[in-house]
Amino acid sequence: MSELTRRDFLSAATALPLTQAARASSPSTDLPYLSLTEAAALIKARRLSPVELTQAILDRIDRLDARVGAFITVTRDEALRAAREAELEIARGRYRGPLHGIPFGVKDTHYTKGIRTTANTPVLLDFVPDFDATVVARLKAAGGVLVGKLKLPEFSFGSAGEGGAFPDAKNPWDLSRTPGGSSSGSAAALAAGLLTVATGGDTSGSIRNPATFCGVVGMKPTYGRVSRRGIVVISWSLDHVGPMTRTVADNAMLLNVIAGSDPADDSSSALPVPDYTRALQRGVRGLRVGIPKPAQFEGYHPDVMRAFAAALEVYRRLGAHLSELDLPATADLIDDVQQIVRIAEAASYHEPFLATKADRYGQTSVRRDVEAGSLITAVQYLRAQKVRAKFTDELSQAFRGLDVFVTPGMPAPAGERMDAKQPFRRMFNACGFPALVLPMGFSTSPEGLPLGLQIAAKPFDEETIYAAARAYELATEWHARRPPLAAG
Amino acid sequence: MPPLTDAELKQLMAQLAKVAGLELSDERVERDLVAYKGHLAAIEKIRAVPLPIEAEPFTRLRKD
């Protein structure tokens, strides 16, 4: 076939009807903020060229990323090449599905064949993998266009921080504040309109924390639902990979692509993957929603509590049944358990680096933490694992009478004092149950910072989470707001 | 057991590091002390949880 022109690609659209979600025309300035759902419908109908969309994203990165700092590496040439290939394939009638021709980014812990993968540490500054992480391979196989590798604190340690190989990202809602972390670049890029979709990693809340702070949607799926093959490790038994997007529907579509068994990851589950988008229209009438008891909100910011109360009212109005949940007693020390399991496993992963490259660590606490973690004994580690197993069993029993359990995404807005007794975050890494956050409103003091709502469920029941999240999203307008930077 | 002093902890860290095959200079031990104390505090809390002798350290998640 001779070389395809933009006009050739788009000309086919005149004969095709627009889908409900697609717009009749989209000013190019809006392209970076198209949802995956909208962009996929336009591309499928050949009313939007993957090259045009990718170029619009790259132009916006050029214009704004010096301020946001979401990217470690922008894969401009590879992205445009992949976009042209997608365009050609679609023109030939080989449409692969909703990810075809869609720009995506991945946290810079995801191995990318031939493209450096730094985990934002001087230790891995020159590391160029010779294979793609399974997640990256699946996104590419679905026709996605890799636009770049996204920021994180050094080795994904901590929720934010400087001192790695590159400066950390900034929060597009207030550039003087943290975007949260450790999937900081993924959340910041989505909020700033620098990507259509992204992935992140979550060991201690690292998808849900930045998704909350940046006003986007982040899902930590059930442990084993998404392959960890080719992801720089913090802790094998606590690490999760998940989708990050601007809408709930986009998130479900992205999980459809990356979820599933992986022969190269023994911890991945063989359970079949449902079509998560089918749950989106279920609604919440009759849904059994668990909420924490009031005493567990000690230390929470008043704006968070106000927004959370309003969110619960939305669920009541939509016909859900709310009831307070008695968390197991072990929930009070699950963060301690998570700390010991995480740091002991991290110390084992870092053993070769400590032996040969110890002087190359950045100016962060990572070397200190993993060196000290190396001194934890096997018996101490296994005792933490036993308490973790006990907690998981007890939480499973507590969840029996519920469909979902909802909490605030974070106890306070970005950059505000956090001294909550129970943050409801690491517990879902420890037990491996799925948990998603989505926008829940904005703070008033300080003004205009995003707040998040977390929805957790039983293992492998991401569908019910998506049903509950979509119902809330449809009833509110928080997800439609853009940061002041968006007009830039 | 009374808590260990910082000097005792640093000595312990150096010995544990040695048997773990980790070269920790005095300067590194000094820097790592705060993190090790944090880990020990967490371990102490975990130790207080009563567990039956049959308790197992690993579970497999199942769909209901």
Coordinates of C-alpha atoms in Angstrom, one line a residue:
Chain A
M1 CA 0.0 0.0 0.0
S2 CA 1.3 3.4 -0.9
E3 CA 2.1 5.8 2.0
L4 CA -1.0 6.8 3.8
T5 CA -1.8 10.5 4.2
R6 CA -3.8 12.0 7.1
R7 CA -6.5 12.9 4.6
D8 CA -6.7 9.3 3.3
F9 CA -7.1 8.0 6.8
L10 CA -9.7 10.5 7.8
S11 CA -11.6 10.5 4.5
A12 CA -13.1 7.1 5.4
A13 CA -15.0 8.8 8.2
T14 CA -17.5 10.5 6.0
A15 CA -19.1 7.1 5.4
L16 CA -19.1 6.1 9.0
P17 CA -21.5 7.1 11.8
L18 CA -20.1 8.7 14.9
T19 CA -20.5 6.7 18.1
Q20 CA -22.4 8.3 20.9
A21 CA -19.2 9.1 22.8
A22 CA -17.4 10.6 19.9
R23 CA -17.5 14.3 19.2
A24 CA -18.3 15.7 15.8
S25 CA -15.1 17.7 15.8
S26 CA -12.5 18.3 18.4
P27 CA -10.3 21.3 18.5
S28 CA -6.7 20.1 18.5
T29 CA -6.2 21.8 21.9
D30 CA -8.6 19.4 23.4
L31 CA -7.1 16.2 22.0
P32 CA -4.8 15.6 25.0
Y33 CA -7.8 15.6 27.3
L34 CA -9.8 13.2 25.3
S35 CA -10.7 10.2 27.4
L36 CA -9.6 6.8 26.1
T37 CA -13.3 6.0 25.5
E38 CA -13.7 9.1 23.3
A39 CA -10.4 8.8 21.5
A40 CA -10.9 5.1 20.8
A41 CA -14.3 5.8 19.3
L42 CA -13.0 8.6 17.1
I43 CA -10.0 6.5 15.9
K44 CA -12.1 3.4 15.2
A45 CA -14.5 5.6 13.2
R46 CA -11.4 7.2 11.4
R47 CA -12.4 10.6 12.6
L48 CA -9.2 11.0 14.5
S49 CA -5.7 9.9 13.3
P50 CA -3.4 8.2 15.9
V51 CA -0.6 10.4 14.5
E52 CA -2.6 13.6 15.1
L53 CA -3.4 12.5 18.7
T54 CA 0.2 11.4 19.4
Q55 CA 1.5 14.7 18.0
A56 CA -0.9 16.7 20.1
I57 CA 0.3 14.9 23.2
L58 CA 4.0 15.4 22.3
D59 CA 3.4 19.1 21.6
R60 CA 1.8 19.5 25.0
I61 CA 4.6 17.6 26.7
D62 CA 7.0 20.0 24.9
R63 CA 5.0 23.0 26.2
L64 CA 4.3 21.9 29.7
D65 CA 6.6 19.2 31.0
A66 CA 9.4 21.5 31.9
R67 CA 7.0 22.8 34.6
V68 CA 5.3 19.5 35.6
G69 CA 8.3 17.2 35.3
A70 CA 6.2 14.1 34.8
F71 CA 8.6 12.3 32.4
I72 CA 12.1 10.8 32.7
T73 CA 12.2 9.8 29.1
V74 CA 10.0 10.9 26.2
T75 CA 10.1 8.3 23.4
R76 CA 9.2 10.8 20.6
D77 CA 10.5 9.0 17.6
E78 CA 9.3 5.5 18.7
A79 CA 5.9 7.0 19.5
L80 CA 5.4 8.7 16.1
R81 CA 6.6 5.5 14.4
A82 CA 4.1 3.4 16.3
A83 CA 1.3 5.9 15.7
R84 CA 2.0 5.8 11.9
E85 CA 1.9 2.0 12.0
A86 CA -1.4 2.0 13.9
E87 CA -2.8 4.4 11.4
L88 CA -1.8 2.2 8.5
E89 CA -3.2 -0.9 10.2
I90 CA -6.5 0.7 10.9
A91 CA -6.8 2.0 7.4
R92 CA -6.3 -1.6 6.2
G93 CA -9.2 -2.7 8.3
R94 CA -7.1 -4.3 11.1
Y95 CA -8.5 -2.5 14.1
R96 CA -7.1 -4.2 17.2
G97 CA -9.4 -2.7 19.8
P98 CA -9.7 0.4 22.1
L99 CA -6.0 0.8 22.8
H100 CA -5.1 0.9 19.1
G101 CA -3.4 4.2 18.3
I102 CA -3.7 5.5 21.9
P103 CA -0.7 7.2 23.6
F104 CA 0.2 5.7 26.9
G105 CA 3.0 6.1 29.4
V106 CA 4.5 3.7 32.0
K107 CA 6.2 4.3 35.3
D108 CA 9.9 4.1 34.8
T109 CA 10.0 0.8 36.7
H110 CA 8.5 -1.0 33.7
Y111 CA 11.1 -2.7 31.5
T112 CA 11.0 -1.4 28.0
K113 CA 13.1 -3.2 25.4
G114 CA 15.8 -1.0 24.1
I115 CA 14.7 2.0 26.2
R116 CA 16.5 2.8 29.4
T117 CA 14.6 1.9 32.6
T118 CA 16.0 3.9 35.5
A119 CA 13.6 3.6 38.4
N120 CA 14.9 7.1 39.0
T121 CA 18.1 5.8 40.6
P122 CA 21.7 6.4 39.7
V123 CA 22.2 2.7 40.3
L124 CA 20.1 1.9 37.1
L125 CA 20.9 5.0 35.1
D126 CA 22.4 3.0 32.2
F127 CA 20.1 0.0 32.4
V128 CA 18.5 -0.8 29.0
P129 CA 16.4 -4.0 29.2
D130 CA 16.3 -6.5 26.4
F131 CA 12.7 -7.3 26.9
D132 CA 9.4 -5.5 27.6
A133 CA 7.6 -6.0 30.9
T134 CA 4.5 -8.1 30.3
V135 CA 2.3 -5.1 30.9
V136 CA 4.2 -3.1 28.3
A137 CA 4.1 -6.0 25.8
R138 CA 0.3 -6.3 26.3
L139 CA -0.2 -2.5 25.8
K140 CA 1.9 -2.6 22.6
A141 CA 0.1 -5.8 21.3
A142 CA -3.2 -4.0 21.8
G143 CA -1.8 -1.2 19.5
G144 CA -0.9 1.3 22.2
V145 CA 1.6 4.0 21.4
L146 CA 4.4 4.3 24.1
V147 CA 5.0 8.0 24.6
G148 CA 7.4 7.9 27.6
K149 CA 8.6 6.7 30.9
L150 CA 7.2 8.4 34.0
K151 CA 8.7 9.8 37.2
L152 CA 8.8 8.2 40.7
P153 CA 11.0 8.7 43.8
E154 CA 14.2 6.6 43.8
F155 CA 13.4 2.9 43.4
S156 CA 9.7 3.8 44.2
F157 CA 10.5 4.2 47.8
G158 CA 8.3 6.6 49.7
S159 CA 5.4 8.6 48.6
A160 CA 7.4 11.6 47.3
G161 CA 10.8 13.0 47.4
E162 CA 13.9 14.4 45.8
G163 CA 17.4 13.0 45.7
G164 CA 17.0 10.4 43.0
A165 CA 18.7 10.6 39.5
F166 CA 16.0 13.1 38.4
P167 CA 13.9 15.7 40.2
D168 CA 10.4 14.3 41.2
A169 CA 7.2 15.4 39.4
K170 CA 5.1 18.3 40.5
N171 CA 1.4 18.5 41.2
P172 CA -0.4 20.2 38.2
W173 CA -3.1 21.5 40.6
D174 CA -0.4 23.4 42.6
L175 CA 3.1 23.2 41.3
S176 CA 4.5 23.9 44.7
R177 CA 3.0 20.7 46.1
T178 CA 3.8 17.0 45.8
P179 CA 1.8 15.0 43.3
G180 CA 2.1 12.1 45.8
G181 CA 3.8 8.9 44.9
S182 CA 5.4 6.8 44.1
S183 CA 3.6 6.7 40.7
S184 CA 4.0 10.5 40.7
G185 CA 4.7 11.0 37.1
S186 CA 1.8 8.9 35.9
A187 CA -0.8 10.8 38.0
A188 CA 0.8 14.2 37.2
A189 CA 0.9 13.5 33.5
L190 CA -2.8 12.5 33.4
A191 CA -3.9 15.5 35.3
A192 CA -1.9 17.8 33.1
G193 CA -3.2 16.3 29.9
L194 CA 0.2 14.9 28.9
L195 CA -1.1 11.3 28.3
T196 CA -4.3 9.5 27.5
V197 CA -3.7 6.6 29.9
A198 CA -0.9 5.3 32.1
T199 CA 0.2 2.6 34.4
G200 CA 1.7 2.7 37.9
G201 CA 2.9 0.5 40.7
D202 CA 1.5 0.1 44.2
T203 CA 3.3 -1.5 47.1
S204 CA 2.2 0.9 49.9
G205 CA -0.5 2.9 48.1
S206 CA 1.7 4.2 45.3
I207 CA -1.1 4.3 42.7
R208 CA -3.9 5.5 45.0
N209 CA -1.9 8.2 46.8
P210 CA -0.9 10.2 43.7
A211 CA -4.3 9.4 42.0
T212 CA -5.9 11.1 44.9
F213 CA -3.6 14.1 45.0
C214 CA -3.8 14.7 41.3
G215 CA -7.5 14.1 40.9
V216 CA -7.4 11.0 38.6
V217 CA -8.5 7.4 38.8
G218 CA -6.1 4.7 40.0
M219 CA -6.7 1.0 40.4
K220 CA -4.6 -1.4 42.5
P221 CA -6.0 -4.7 41.2
T222 CA -6.1 -7.9 43.2
Y223 CA -2.6 -9.4 43.8
G224 CA -1.9 -11.7 40.8
R225 CA -4.4 -10.0 38.5
V226 CA -1.7 -8.1 36.6
S227 CA 1.7 -9.6 35.8
R228 CA 4.7 -8.2 37.7
R229 CA 7.2 -9.7 35.1
G230 CA 9.7 -7.1 34.1
I231 CA 8.9 -4.5 36.8
V232 CA 11.7 -3.2 39.1
V233 CA 10.9 -4.8 42.4
I234 CA 10.3 -3.3 45.8
S235 CA 8.7 -6.3 47.4
W236 CA 7.6 -9.4 45.5
S237 CA 4.6 -10.2 47.7
L238 CA 3.3 -6.6 48.0
D239 CA 4.0 -5.1 44.6
H240 CA 1.0 -4.6 42.3
V241 CA 0.8 -3.0 38.8
G242 CA -2.4 -1.2 37.8
P243 CA -4.1 1.2 35.4
M244 CA -4.3 5.0 35.9
T245 CA -6.7 7.1 33.9
R246 CA -8.9 10.2 34.0
T247 CA -12.2 8.3 34.1
V248 CA -13.6 5.1 35.5
A249 CA -14.6 3.7 32.2
D250 CA -11.1 4.2 30.8
N251 CA -9.7 2.5 33.8
A252 CA -11.8 -0.6 33.2
M253 CA -10.8 -0.6 29.5
L254 CA -7.2 -0.4 30.4
L255 CA -7.4 -3.2 33.0
N256 CA -9.1 -5.4 30.3
V257 CA -5.8 -5.1 28.3
I258 CA -3.2 -5.6 31.0
A259 CA -4.9 -8.2 33.3
G260 CA -4.5 -11.9 33.0
S261 CA -2.3 -14.9 33.6
D262 CA 1.4 -14.7 32.7
P263 CA 3.5 -17.9 32.4
A264 CA 6.5 -15.8 33.2
D265 CA 5.1 -14.6 36.5
D266 CA 4.3 -17.5 38.9
S267 CA 2.4 -15.1 41.2
S268 CA -0.1 -14.3 38.4
S269 CA -3.6 -15.8 38.7
A270 CA -5.0 -18.2 36.2
L271 CA -8.5 -17.0 36.9
P272 CA -10.2 -15.8 33.7
V273 CA -10.4 -12.1 33.1
P274 CA -13.9 -10.7 32.8
D275 CA -14.8 -7.8 30.5
Y276 CA -14.6 -5.1 33.2
T277 CA -16.5 -2.5 31.1
R278 CA -19.7 -4.7 31.4
A279 CA -19.9 -3.8 35.1
L280 CA -20.0 -0.1 34.4
Q281 CA -23.7 0.2 34.0
R282 CA -24.7 -2.0 36.9
G283 CA -25.5 0.8 39.3
V284 CA -25.5 0.5 43.1
R285 CA -29.1 -0.1 44.0
G286 CA -29.0 -2.6 46.8
L287 CA -25.2 -2.6 47.0
R288 CA -23.9 -3.3 50.5
V289 CA -21.4 -0.6 51.2
G290 CA -19.2 -0.9 54.3
I291 CA -17.7 2.2 55.9
P292 CA -15.2 2.7 58.7
K293 CA -16.4 3.5 62.2
P294 CA -16.0 7.2 63.2
A295 CA -13.2 6.6 65.6
Q296 CA -11.0 5.4 62.7
F297 CA -11.0 8.9 61.2
E298 CA -8.8 10.4 64.0
G299 CA -6.4 12.9 62.4
Y300 CA -8.3 13.3 59.1
H301 CA -8.5 16.7 57.5
P302 CA -12.0 18.4 57.8
D303 CA -12.3 18.9 54.1
V304 CA -11.7 15.2 53.5
M305 CA -14.4 14.3 56.1
R306 CA -16.9 16.8 54.5
A307 CA -16.3 15.4 51.0
F308 CA -16.5 11.8 52.3
A309 CA -19.8 12.5 54.1
A310 CA -21.2 14.0 50.8
A311 CA -20.0 10.9 48.9
L312 CA -21.8 8.6 51.3
E313 CA -24.9 10.7 50.8
V314 CA -24.6 10.1 47.0
Y315 CA -24.5 6.4 47.6
R316 CA -27.5 6.5 49.9
R317 CA -29.4 8.5 47.3
L318 CA -28.5 6.0 44.6
G319 CA -30.0 3.2 46.7
A320 CA -27.0 1.6 48.3
H321 CA -27.2 0.2 51.9
L322 CA -24.5 1.7 54.1
S323 CA -23.2 0.0 57.3
E324 CA -20.2 0.5 59.6
L325 CA -17.6 -2.3 59.5
D326 CA -15.7 -3.7 62.4
L327 CA -12.1 -4.0 61.1
P328 CA -10.0 -6.8 62.6
A329 CA -7.8 -5.8 65.6
T330 CA -4.8 -6.6 63.5
A331 CA -5.7 -3.7 61.2
D332 CA -4.1 -1.4 63.8
L333 CA -0.7 -2.8 63.2
I334 CA -0.9 -3.8 59.6
D335 CA 1.3 -0.9 58.5
D336 CA 4.0 -2.3 60.8
V337 CA 3.6 -5.7 59.2
Q338 CA 3.7 -4.2 55.8
Q339 CA 6.9 -2.3 56.7
I340 CA 8.8 -5.4 57.8
V341 CA 7.6 -7.6 54.9
R342 CA 8.4 -4.8 52.4
I343 CA 11.8 -3.9 53.7
A344 CA 13.0 -7.5 54.2
E345 CA 12.0 -8.4 50.6
A346 CA 13.5 -5.1 49.3
A347 CA 16.8 -5.9 51.1
S348 CA 16.9 -9.2 49.4
Y349 CA 16.3 -7.6 46.0
H350 CA 18.9 -5.0 46.7
E351 CA 21.6 -7.4 47.9
P352 CA 23.6 -7.4 44.6
F353 CA 23.3 -3.6 44.4
L354 CA 24.5 -3.2 47.9
A355 CA 27.4 -5.5 47.2
T356 CA 28.6 -3.8 44.0
K357 CA 27.0 -0.4 43.6
A358 CA 26.3 0.9 47.1
D359 CA 28.1 4.2 46.4
R360 CA 25.8 4.9 43.5
Y361 CA 22.5 5.3 45.4
G362 CA 20.9 8.7 45.3
Q363 CA 20.7 11.2 48.1
T364 CA 17.6 9.5 49.5
S365 CA 16.8 7.1 52.4
V366 CA 16.8 4.0 50.1
R367 CA 20.3 2.8 50.9
R368 CA 19.8 3.4 54.6
D369 CA 16.4 1.6 54.6
V370 CA 17.6 -1.5 52.7
E371 CA 20.8 -1.8 54.6
A372 CA 18.9 -1.8 57.9
G373 CA 16.3 -4.2 56.3
S374 CA 19.2 -6.6 55.6
L375 CA 19.5 -7.1 59.4
I376 CA 16.0 -8.4 59.8
T377 CA 16.1 -12.1 60.6
A378 CA 14.1 -14.8 58.8
V379 CA 12.1 -15.5 61.9
Q380 CA 11.1 -11.8 62.3
Y381 CA 10.1 -11.7 58.6
L382 CA 8.1 -14.9 58.9
R383 CA 6.3 -13.7 62.0
A384 CA 5.2 -10.6 60.1
Q385 CA 4.0 -12.9 57.3
K386 CA 2.0 -14.9 59.8
V387 CA 0.3 -11.8 61.2
R388 CA -0.3 -10.7 57.6
A389 CA -2.0 -14.0 56.8
K390 CA -4.1 -13.7 60.0
F391 CA -5.2 -10.2 59.0
T392 CA -6.1 -11.3 55.5
D393 CA -8.2 -14.2 56.8
E394 CA -9.9 -11.9 59.3
L395 CA -10.6 -9.2 56.7
S396 CA -12.0 -11.8 54.4
Q397 CA -14.5 -12.7 57.1
A398 CA -15.3 -9.1 57.8
F399 CA -16.0 -8.5 54.1
R400 CA -18.4 -11.4 53.8
G401 CA -21.4 -9.2 54.5
L402 CA -20.3 -6.5 52.1
D403 CA -19.9 -5.8 48.4
V404 CA -17.5 -2.8 48.8
F405 CA -15.7 -1.0 51.5
V406 CA -15.3 2.8 51.0
T407 CA -12.9 5.2 52.7
P408 CA -11.2 8.5 51.8
G409 CA -8.3 8.0 49.4
M410 CA -6.0 10.0 51.6
P411 CA -6.4 11.6 55.0
A412 CA -5.5 15.1 53.9
P413 CA -5.0 17.1 50.6
A414 CA -1.5 17.1 48.9
G415 CA 1.2 18.6 51.0
E416 CA -0.9 19.0 54.2
R417 CA 0.0 17.4 57.5
M418 CA -0.7 13.7 57.6
D419 CA -1.0 12.1 61.1
A420 CA -4.0 9.9 60.7
K421 CA -4.1 6.8 62.8
Q422 CA -5.6 4.6 60.1
P423 CA -4.9 5.6 56.5
F424 CA -6.6 2.5 54.9
R425 CA -4.0 2.2 52.3
R426 CA -1.2 -0.3 53.0
M427 CA -3.8 -2.8 54.4
F428 CA -4.9 -3.5 50.8
N429 CA -1.3 -4.2 49.8
A430 CA -0.9 -6.5 52.7
C431 CA -4.1 -8.5 52.0
G432 CA -3.9 -8.1 48.2
F433 CA -7.6 -7.1 47.8
P434 CA -8.4 -4.7 45.0
A435 CA -8.9 -1.0 45.7
L436 CA -9.5 2.0 43.4
V437 CA -9.5 5.7 44.0
L438 CA -11.4 8.3 42.0
P439 CA -12.0 12.1 42.4
M440 CA -14.2 13.0 45.4
G441 CA -14.2 16.8 45.4
F442 CA -11.8 19.6 46.2
S443 CA -10.4 21.1 49.4
T444 CA -11.5 24.6 50.6
S445 CA -8.6 25.2 52.9
P446 CA -6.1 25.2 51.2
E447 CA -8.4 25.8 48.2
G448 CA -8.7 23.7 45.1
L449 CA -6.7 20.6 45.8
P450 CA -8.2 17.2 44.7
L451 CA -9.6 14.8 47.2
G452 CA -10.2 11.1 46.6
L453 CA -12.6 8.3 47.4
Q454 CA -11.3 4.8 47.8
I455 CA -13.4 1.7 47.0
A456 CA -12.1 -1.7 48.0
A457 CA -13.7 -5.1 47.4
K458 CA -13.1 -8.9 47.8
P459 CA -10.3 -10.6 45.9
F460 CA -10.9 -10.6 42.1
D461 CA -14.0 -8.5 42.4
E462 CA -12.8 -5.5 40.5
E463 CA -16.1 -5.5 38.6
T464 CA -18.1 -4.4 41.7
I465 CA -15.6 -1.7 42.3
Y466 CA -16.0 -0.4 38.8
A467 CA -19.8 -0.5 39.1
A468 CA -19.7 1.5 42.4
A469 CA -17.1 3.9 41.1
R470 CA -18.9 4.6 37.8
A471 CA -22.2 5.2 39.6
Y472 CA -20.5 7.8 41.8
E473 CA -18.7 9.4 38.9
L474 CA -22.0 9.7 36.9
A475 CA -23.6 11.4 39.9
T476 CA -20.8 14.0 40.3
E477 CA -18.7 16.2 38.1
W478 CA -15.3 16.2 39.9
H479 CA -13.6 14.1 37.2
A480 CA -14.4 16.8 34.6
R481 CA -12.4 19.5 36.2
R482 CA -9.0 20.4 35.0
P483 CA -6.1 22.0 36.8
P484 CA -5.3 25.7 36.1
L485 CA -2.3 24.5 34.2
A486 CA -4.6 22.8 31.6
A487 CA -5.2 26.0 29.8
G488 CA -1.4 26.4 29.2
Chain B
M1 CA 14.3 -7.5 78.3
P2 CA 15.5 -3.8 78.8
P3 CA 15.9 -1.9 75.5
L4 CA 19.4 -1.9 74.0
T5 CA 21.4 1.3 74.1
D6 CA 22.4 2.9 70.8
A7 CA 26.0 1.7 71.4
E8 CA 24.7 -1.9 71.8
L9 CA 22.5 -1.6 68.8
K10 CA 25.3 -0.3 66.6
Q11 CA 27.5 -3.2 67.8
L12 CA 24.7 -5.6 67.0
M13 CA 24.2 -4.1 63.5
A14 CA 27.8 -4.4 62.7
Q15 CA 27.8 -8.1 63.7
L16 CA 24.6 -8.9 61.9
A17 CA 25.9 -7.1 58.8
K18 CA 29.1 -9.1 58.9
V19 CA 27.3 -12.5 59.0
A20 CA 24.9 -11.3 56.3
G21 CA 28.0 -10.6 54.1
L22 CA 27.3 -6.8 54.1
E23 CA 30.2 -4.4 54.5
L24 CA 28.9 -1.7 56.8
S25 CA 31.4 1.0 57.8
D26 CA 31.0 2.8 61.2
E27 CA 29.7 5.7 59.3
R28 CA 27.0 3.6 57.5
V29 CA 26.0 2.0 60.8
E30 CA 25.6 5.4 62.3
R31 CA 23.4 6.5 59.3
D32 CA 21.4 3.3 59.3
L33 CA 20.7 3.3 63.0
V34 CA 17.5 5.3 62.8
A35 CA 16.0 3.0 60.2
Y36 CA 17.0 -0.1 62.1
K37 CA 15.4 1.3 65.3
G38 CA 12.2 1.9 63.2
H39 CA 12.2 -1.7 62.0
L40 CA 12.8 -3.0 65.5
A41 CA 9.9 -0.9 66.9
A42 CA 7.6 -2.5 64.2
I43 CA 8.9 -6.0 65.0
E44 CA 8.2 -5.4 68.7
K45 CA 4.5 -4.6 68.0
I46 CA 4.1 -7.6 65.7
R47 CA 5.6 -9.9 68.3
A48 CA 2.8 -8.9 70.7
V49 CA 0.1 -10.5 68.4
P50 CA -0.8 -13.9 69.8
L51 CA -0.6 -16.6 67.1
P52 CA -1.6 -20.3 67.3
I53 CA 1.2 -22.8 66.7
E54 CA -0.6 -23.8 63.5
A55 CA -0.3 -20.2 62.1
E56 CA 1.1 -20.3 58.6
P57 CA 3.0 -17.4 56.9
F58 CA 1.4 -17.5 53.5
T59 CA -2.1 -17.5 52.0
R60 CA -3.5 -17.8 48.5
L61 CA -6.3 -15.4 47.5
R62 CA -9.4 -17.0 46.2
K63 CA -12.5 -15.6 44.4
D64 CA -15.7 -16.1 46.4

